[in-house]
CSV table of C-alpha atoms in Angstrom, one decimal:
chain,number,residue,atom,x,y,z
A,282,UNK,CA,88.0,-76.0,-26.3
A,283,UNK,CA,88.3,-80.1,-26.2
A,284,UNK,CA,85.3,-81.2,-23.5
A,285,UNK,CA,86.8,-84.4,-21.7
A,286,UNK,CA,84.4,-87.6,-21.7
A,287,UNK,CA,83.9,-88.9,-18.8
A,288,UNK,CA,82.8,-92.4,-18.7
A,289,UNK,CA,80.3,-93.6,-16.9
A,290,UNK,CA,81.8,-96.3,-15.3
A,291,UNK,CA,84.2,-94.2,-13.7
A,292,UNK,CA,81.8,-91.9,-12.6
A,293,UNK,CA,79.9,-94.7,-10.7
A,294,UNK,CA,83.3,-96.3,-9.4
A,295,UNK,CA,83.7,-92.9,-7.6
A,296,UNK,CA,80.5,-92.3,-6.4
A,297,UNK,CA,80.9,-96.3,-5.2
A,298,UNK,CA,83.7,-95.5,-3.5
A,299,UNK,CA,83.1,-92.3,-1.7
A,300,UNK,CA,80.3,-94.3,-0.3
A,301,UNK,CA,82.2,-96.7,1.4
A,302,UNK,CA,84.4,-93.8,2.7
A,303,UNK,CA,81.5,-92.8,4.2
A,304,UNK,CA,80.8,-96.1,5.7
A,305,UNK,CA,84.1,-96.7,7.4
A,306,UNK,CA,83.8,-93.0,9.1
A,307,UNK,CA,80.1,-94.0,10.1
A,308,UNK,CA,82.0,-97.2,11.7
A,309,UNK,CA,84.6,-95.9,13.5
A,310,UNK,CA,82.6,-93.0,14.7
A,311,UNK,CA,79.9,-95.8,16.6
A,312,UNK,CA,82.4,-97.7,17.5
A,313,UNK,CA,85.2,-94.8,18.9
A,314,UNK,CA,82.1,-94.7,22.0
A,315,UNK,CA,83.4,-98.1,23.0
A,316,UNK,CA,87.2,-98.1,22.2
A,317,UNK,CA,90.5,-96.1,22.2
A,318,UNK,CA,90.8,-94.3,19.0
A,319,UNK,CA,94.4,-95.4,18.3
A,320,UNK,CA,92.6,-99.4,18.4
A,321,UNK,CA,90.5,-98.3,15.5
A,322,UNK,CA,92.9,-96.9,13.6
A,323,UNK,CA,95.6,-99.5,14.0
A,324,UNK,CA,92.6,-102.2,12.7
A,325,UNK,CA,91.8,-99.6,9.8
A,326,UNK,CA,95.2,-99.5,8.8
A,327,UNK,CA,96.2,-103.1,9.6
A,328,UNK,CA,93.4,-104.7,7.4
A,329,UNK,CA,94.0,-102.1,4.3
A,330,UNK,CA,97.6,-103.2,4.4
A,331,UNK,CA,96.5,-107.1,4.4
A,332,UNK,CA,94.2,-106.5,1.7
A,333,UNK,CA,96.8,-105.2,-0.8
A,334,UNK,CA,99.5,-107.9,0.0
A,335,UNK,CA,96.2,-110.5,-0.6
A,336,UNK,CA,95.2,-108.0,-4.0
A,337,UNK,CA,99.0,-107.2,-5.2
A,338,UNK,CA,100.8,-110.2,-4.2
A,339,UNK,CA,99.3,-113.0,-7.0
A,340,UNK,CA,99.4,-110.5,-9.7
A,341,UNK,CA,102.9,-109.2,-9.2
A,342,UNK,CA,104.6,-110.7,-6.3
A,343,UNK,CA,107.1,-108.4,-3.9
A,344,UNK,CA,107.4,-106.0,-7.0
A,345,UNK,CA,105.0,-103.4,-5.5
A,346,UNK,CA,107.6,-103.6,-2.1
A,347,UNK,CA,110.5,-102.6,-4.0
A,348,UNK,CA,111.5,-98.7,-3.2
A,349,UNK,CA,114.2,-96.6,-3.0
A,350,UNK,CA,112.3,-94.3,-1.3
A,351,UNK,CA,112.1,-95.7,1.9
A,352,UNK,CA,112.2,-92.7,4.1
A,353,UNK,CA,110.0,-90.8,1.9
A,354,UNK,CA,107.4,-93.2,2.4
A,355,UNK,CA,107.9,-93.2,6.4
A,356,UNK,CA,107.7,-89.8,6.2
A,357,UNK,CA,104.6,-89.7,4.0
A,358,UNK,CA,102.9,-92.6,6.3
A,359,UNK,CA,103.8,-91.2,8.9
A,360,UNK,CA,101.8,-88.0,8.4
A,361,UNK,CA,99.0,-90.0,7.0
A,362,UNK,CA,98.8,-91.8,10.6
A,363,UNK,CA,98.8,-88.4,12.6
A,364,UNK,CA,96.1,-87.2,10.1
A,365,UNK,CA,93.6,-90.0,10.5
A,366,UNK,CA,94.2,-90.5,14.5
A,367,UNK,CA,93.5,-86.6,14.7
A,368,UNK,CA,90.2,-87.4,12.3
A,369,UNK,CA,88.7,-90.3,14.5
A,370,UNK,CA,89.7,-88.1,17.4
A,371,UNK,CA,87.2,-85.3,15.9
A,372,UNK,CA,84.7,-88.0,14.7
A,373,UNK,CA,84.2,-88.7,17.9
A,374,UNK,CA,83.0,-85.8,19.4
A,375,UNK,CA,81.4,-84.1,16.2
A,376,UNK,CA,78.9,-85.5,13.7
A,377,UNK,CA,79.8,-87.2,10.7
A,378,UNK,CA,78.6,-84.8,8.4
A,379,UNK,CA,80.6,-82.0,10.1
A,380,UNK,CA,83.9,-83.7,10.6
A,381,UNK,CA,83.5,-84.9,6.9
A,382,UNK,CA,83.4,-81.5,5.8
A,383,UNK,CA,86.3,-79.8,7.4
A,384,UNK,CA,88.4,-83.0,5.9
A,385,UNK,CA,87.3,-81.7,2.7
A,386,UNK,CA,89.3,-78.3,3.4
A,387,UNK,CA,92.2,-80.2,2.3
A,388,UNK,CA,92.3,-79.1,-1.3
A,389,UNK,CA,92.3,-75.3,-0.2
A,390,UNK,CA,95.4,-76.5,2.2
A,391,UNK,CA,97.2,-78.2,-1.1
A,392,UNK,CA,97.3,-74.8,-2.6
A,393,UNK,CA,98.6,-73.4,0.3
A,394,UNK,CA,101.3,-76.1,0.5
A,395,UNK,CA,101.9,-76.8,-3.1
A,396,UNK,CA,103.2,-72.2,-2.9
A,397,UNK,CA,105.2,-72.8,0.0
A,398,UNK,CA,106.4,-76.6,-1.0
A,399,UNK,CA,106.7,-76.8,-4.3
A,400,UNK,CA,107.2,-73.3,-5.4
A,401,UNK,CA,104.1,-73.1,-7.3
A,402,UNK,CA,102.9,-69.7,-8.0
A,403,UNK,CA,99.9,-67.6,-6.3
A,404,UNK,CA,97.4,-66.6,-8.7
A,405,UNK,CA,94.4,-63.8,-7.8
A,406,UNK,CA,91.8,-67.3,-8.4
A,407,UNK,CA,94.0,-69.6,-6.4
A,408,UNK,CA,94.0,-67.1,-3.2
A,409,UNK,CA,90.0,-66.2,-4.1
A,410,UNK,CA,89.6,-70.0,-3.5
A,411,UNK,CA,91.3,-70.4,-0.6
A,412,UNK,CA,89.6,-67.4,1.1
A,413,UNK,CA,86.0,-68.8,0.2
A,414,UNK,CA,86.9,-72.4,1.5
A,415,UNK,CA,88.2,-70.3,4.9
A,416,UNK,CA,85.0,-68.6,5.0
A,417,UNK,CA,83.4,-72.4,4.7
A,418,UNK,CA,85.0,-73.8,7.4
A,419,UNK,CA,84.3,-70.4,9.9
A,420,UNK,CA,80.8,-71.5,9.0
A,421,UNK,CA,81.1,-75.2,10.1
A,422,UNK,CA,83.0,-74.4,13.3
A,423,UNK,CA,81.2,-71.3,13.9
A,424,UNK,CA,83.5,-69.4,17.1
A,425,UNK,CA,81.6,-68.7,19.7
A,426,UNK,CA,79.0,-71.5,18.9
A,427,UNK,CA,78.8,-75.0,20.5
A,428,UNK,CA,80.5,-76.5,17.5
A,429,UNK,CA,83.6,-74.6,18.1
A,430,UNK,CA,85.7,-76.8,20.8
A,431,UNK,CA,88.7,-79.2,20.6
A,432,UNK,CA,87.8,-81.7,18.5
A,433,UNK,CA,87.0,-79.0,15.4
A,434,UNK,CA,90.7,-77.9,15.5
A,435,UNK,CA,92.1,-81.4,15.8
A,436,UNK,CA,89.5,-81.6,12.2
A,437,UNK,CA,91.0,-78.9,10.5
A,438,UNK,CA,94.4,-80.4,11.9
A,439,UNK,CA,93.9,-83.4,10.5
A,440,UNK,CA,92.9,-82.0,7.1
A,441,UNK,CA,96.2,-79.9,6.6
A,442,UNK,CA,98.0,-83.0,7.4
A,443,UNK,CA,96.2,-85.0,4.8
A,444,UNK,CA,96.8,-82.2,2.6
A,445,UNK,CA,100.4,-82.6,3.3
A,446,UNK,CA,100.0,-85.8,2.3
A,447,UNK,CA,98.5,-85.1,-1.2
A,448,UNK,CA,101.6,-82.6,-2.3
A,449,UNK,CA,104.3,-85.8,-0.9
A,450,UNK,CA,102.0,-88.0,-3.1
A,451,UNK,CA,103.0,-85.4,-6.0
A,452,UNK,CA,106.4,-85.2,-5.6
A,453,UNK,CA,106.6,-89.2,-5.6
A,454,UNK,CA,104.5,-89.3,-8.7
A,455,UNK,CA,106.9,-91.9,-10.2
A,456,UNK,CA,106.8,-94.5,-7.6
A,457,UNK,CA,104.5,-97.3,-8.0
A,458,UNK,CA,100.9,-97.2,-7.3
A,459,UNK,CA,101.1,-100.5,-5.6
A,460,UNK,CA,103.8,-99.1,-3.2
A,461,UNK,CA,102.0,-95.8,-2.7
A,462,UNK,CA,99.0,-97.6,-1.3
A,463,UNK,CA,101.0,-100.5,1.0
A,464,UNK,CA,103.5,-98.3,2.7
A,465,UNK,CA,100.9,-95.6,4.5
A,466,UNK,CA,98.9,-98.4,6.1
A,467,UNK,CA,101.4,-100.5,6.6
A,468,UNK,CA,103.4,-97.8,8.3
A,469,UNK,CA,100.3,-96.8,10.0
A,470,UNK,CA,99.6,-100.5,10.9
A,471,UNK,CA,103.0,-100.8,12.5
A,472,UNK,CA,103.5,-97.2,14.5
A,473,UNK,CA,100.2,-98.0,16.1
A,474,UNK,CA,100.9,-101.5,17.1
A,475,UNK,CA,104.2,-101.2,19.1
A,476,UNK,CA,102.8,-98.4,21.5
A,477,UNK,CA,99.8,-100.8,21.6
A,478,UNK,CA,101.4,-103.9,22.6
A,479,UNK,CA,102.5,-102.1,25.5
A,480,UNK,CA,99.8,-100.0,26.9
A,481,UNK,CA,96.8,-101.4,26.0
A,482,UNK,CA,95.0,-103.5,28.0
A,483,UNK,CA,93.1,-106.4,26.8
A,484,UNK,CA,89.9,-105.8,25.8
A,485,UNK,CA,86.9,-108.2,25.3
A,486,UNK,CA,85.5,-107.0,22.1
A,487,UNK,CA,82.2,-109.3,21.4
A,488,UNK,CA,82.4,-110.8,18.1
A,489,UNK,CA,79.3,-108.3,16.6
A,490,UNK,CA,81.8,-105.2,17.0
A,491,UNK,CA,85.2,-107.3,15.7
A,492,UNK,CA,82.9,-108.0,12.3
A,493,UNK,CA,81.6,-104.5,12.7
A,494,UNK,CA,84.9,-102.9,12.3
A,495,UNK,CA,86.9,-105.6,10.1
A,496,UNK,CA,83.5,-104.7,7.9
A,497,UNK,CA,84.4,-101.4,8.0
A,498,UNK,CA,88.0,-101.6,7.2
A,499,UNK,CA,86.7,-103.6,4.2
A,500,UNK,CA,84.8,-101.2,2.8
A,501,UNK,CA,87.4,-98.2,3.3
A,502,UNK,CA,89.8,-100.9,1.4
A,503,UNK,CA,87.1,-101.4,-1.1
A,504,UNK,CA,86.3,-97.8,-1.6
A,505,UNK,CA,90.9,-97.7,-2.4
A,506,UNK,CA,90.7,-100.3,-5.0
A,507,UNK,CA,87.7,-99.0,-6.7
A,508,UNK,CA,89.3,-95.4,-6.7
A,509,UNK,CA,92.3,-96.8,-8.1
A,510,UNK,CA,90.1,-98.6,-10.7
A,511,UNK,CA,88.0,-95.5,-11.7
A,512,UNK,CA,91.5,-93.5,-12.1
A,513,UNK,CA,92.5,-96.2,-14.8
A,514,UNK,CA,89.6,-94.9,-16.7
A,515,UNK,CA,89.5,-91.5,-16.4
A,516,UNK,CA,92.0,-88.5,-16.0
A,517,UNK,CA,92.3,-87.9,-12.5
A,518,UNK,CA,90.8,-84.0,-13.2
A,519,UNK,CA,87.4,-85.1,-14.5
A,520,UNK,CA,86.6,-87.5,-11.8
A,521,UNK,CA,87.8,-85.4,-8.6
A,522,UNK,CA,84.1,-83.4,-8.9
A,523,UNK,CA,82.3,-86.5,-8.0
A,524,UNK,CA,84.7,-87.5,-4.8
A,525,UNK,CA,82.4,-84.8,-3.1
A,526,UNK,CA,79.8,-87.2,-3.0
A,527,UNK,CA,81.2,-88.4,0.1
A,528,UNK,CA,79.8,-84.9,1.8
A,529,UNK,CA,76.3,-86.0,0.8
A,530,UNK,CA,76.9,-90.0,1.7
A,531,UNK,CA,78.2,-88.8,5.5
A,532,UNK,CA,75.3,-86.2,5.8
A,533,UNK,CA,72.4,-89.2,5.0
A,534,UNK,CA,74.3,-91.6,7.4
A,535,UNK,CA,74.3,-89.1,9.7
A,536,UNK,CA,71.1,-88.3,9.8
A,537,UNK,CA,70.0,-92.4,9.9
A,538,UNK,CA,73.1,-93.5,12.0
A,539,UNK,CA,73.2,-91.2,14.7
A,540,UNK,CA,70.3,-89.0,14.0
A,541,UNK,CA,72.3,-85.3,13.2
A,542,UNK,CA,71.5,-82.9,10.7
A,543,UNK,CA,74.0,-79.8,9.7
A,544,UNK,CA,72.1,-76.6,10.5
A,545,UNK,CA,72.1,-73.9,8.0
A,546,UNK,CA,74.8,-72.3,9.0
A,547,UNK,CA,76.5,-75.7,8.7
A,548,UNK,CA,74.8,-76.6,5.6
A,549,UNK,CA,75.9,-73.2,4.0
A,550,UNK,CA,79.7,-74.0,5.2
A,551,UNK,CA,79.8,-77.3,3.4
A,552,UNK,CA,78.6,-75.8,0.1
A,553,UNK,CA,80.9,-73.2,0.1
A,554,UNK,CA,83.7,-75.8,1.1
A,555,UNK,CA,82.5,-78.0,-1.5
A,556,UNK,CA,82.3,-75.2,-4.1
A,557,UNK,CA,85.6,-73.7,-3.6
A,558,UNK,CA,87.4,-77.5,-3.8
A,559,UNK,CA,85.3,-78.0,-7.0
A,560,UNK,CA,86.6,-74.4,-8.3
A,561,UNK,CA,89.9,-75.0,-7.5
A,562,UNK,CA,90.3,-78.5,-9.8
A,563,UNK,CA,88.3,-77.1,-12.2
A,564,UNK,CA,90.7,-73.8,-12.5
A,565,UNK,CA,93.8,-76.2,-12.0
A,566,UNK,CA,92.8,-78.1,-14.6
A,567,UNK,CA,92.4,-75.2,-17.1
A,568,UNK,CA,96.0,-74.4,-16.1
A,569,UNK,CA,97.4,-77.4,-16.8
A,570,UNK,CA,95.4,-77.9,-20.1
A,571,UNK,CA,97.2,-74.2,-21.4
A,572,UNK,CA,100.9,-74.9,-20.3
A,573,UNK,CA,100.6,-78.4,-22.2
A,574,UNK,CA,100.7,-76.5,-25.6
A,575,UNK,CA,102.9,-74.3,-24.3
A,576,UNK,CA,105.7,-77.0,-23.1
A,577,UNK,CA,105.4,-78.5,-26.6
A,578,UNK,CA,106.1,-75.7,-28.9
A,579,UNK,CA,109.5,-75.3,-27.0
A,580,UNK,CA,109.9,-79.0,-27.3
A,581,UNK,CA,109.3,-78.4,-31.1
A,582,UNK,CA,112.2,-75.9,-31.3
């Protein structure tokens, strides 16, 4: 069996950028005591989307805009804008470490999706997985317990909608990477500013908070870019292990930020979450590594 190098600067890229992740969510979660939710996530969205055009713009100027995929990518940021309003929603009233966690159910949702979706089929391992994560996030939300309200649900909402998200991403896998990035924040950006404009009321927001959250937007942006950058130099399959660094990045800044710690129960949750995602790319990958020879000996014929 072929053992796939990883290189280290890839590896560090990730860990990098699961980091800022982190950061942003730590942001928006001090500031959501403040201001409206849908505020934060309109800025969030509407300084990723300057970013690219300032990133994208000198090195290939409107190419990345050009689509014909228009309503797919409504569609696709449209469900990306539900996802994360739904996140800072729960990030609000749960801690970091907690919320960060059930997001990370998404994977288990892909394979969910990816059967009903994209017609993939159920293997004993994929439904093992999925099982395992479930028994994760019954952990982290606990019925019965305190952590069990409102803002859990709208959590494990938000992470089947960003799962829906990933298996749209797939089945646009030939657009350009430049457009997949722009259109979600920038539909994001827009669908949040119209309602906005009309309902919100003008808020004096001192300058400390406004460099607070464009700070934060920044470093979600940053944490994009250097995703993107660390998939350039590494299969996407040997690096998504790492990405779960952002579980222990959330669970340090929650404990110095805001001063939560997951209990055990919570603690045991987010490994077996963590666990079953890890299994679950590393038994995808297998699969995709044996119908490769498979595809190219009826190629050969």
């Amino acid at each position: 069996m072929k053992h796939e190098h990883v290189p280290v600067r890839a590896v560090l890229l990730i860990c990098a950028a699961t980091a800022c992740f982190a950061t942003l969510d730590a942001v928006i979660k001090a500031l959501s005591a403040r201001y409206p939710v849908p505020l934060l996530v309109w800025a969030r969205w509407a300084i990723q989307a300057l970013a690219i055009v300032a990133w994208l713009a000198p090195k290939s100027g409107a190419r990345f805009l050009r689509t014909r995929l228009v309503r797919r990518h409504l569609v696709r940021g449209g469900v990306l804008i539900v996802s994360s309003v739904m996140f800072v929603y729960a990030l609000a009233d749960l801690p970091l470490a907690n919320v960060t966690a059930l997001s990370y159910a998404a994977p288990m949702m892909v394979v969910v999706l990816s059967v009903v979706l994209l017609d993939e089929r159920v293997t004993p391992a994929r439904i093992a997985f999925v099982v395992a994560g479930a028994i994760g996030m019954i952990l982290v939300v606990r019925p019965g317990s305190e952590m069990f309200r409102g803002a859990s649900l709208l959590a494990l909402a938000s992470a089947g909608c960003f799962a829906l998200f990933q298996v749209l991403t797939r089945k646009m896998a030939e657009e350009d990477p430049g457009a997949l990035l722009f259109y979600p924040a920038a539909v994001g950006a827009l669908a949040l500013a119209i309602p906005l404009a009309f309902t919100l009321e003008s808020i004096a927001m001192p300058w400390a908070d406004v460099m607070t959250l464009v700070s934060g937007g920044m470093a979600g942006t940053f944490g994009h870019f250097m995703l993107v950058l660390a998939f350039r130099r590494a299969p996407a399959s040997a690096l998504t292990p790492f990405t779960y660094m952002h579980l222990v990045w959330a669970t340090m800044l929650g404990w110095a930020v805001f001063g939560t710690f997951p209990d055990g129960y919570a603690l045991a949750g987010i490994a077996i979450i963590a666990g079953s995602g890890l299994l679950i790319t590393l038994h995808e990958r297998r699969r995709a590594s044996a119908a490769r020879p498979s595809r190219e000996r009826r190629n050969d014929r």
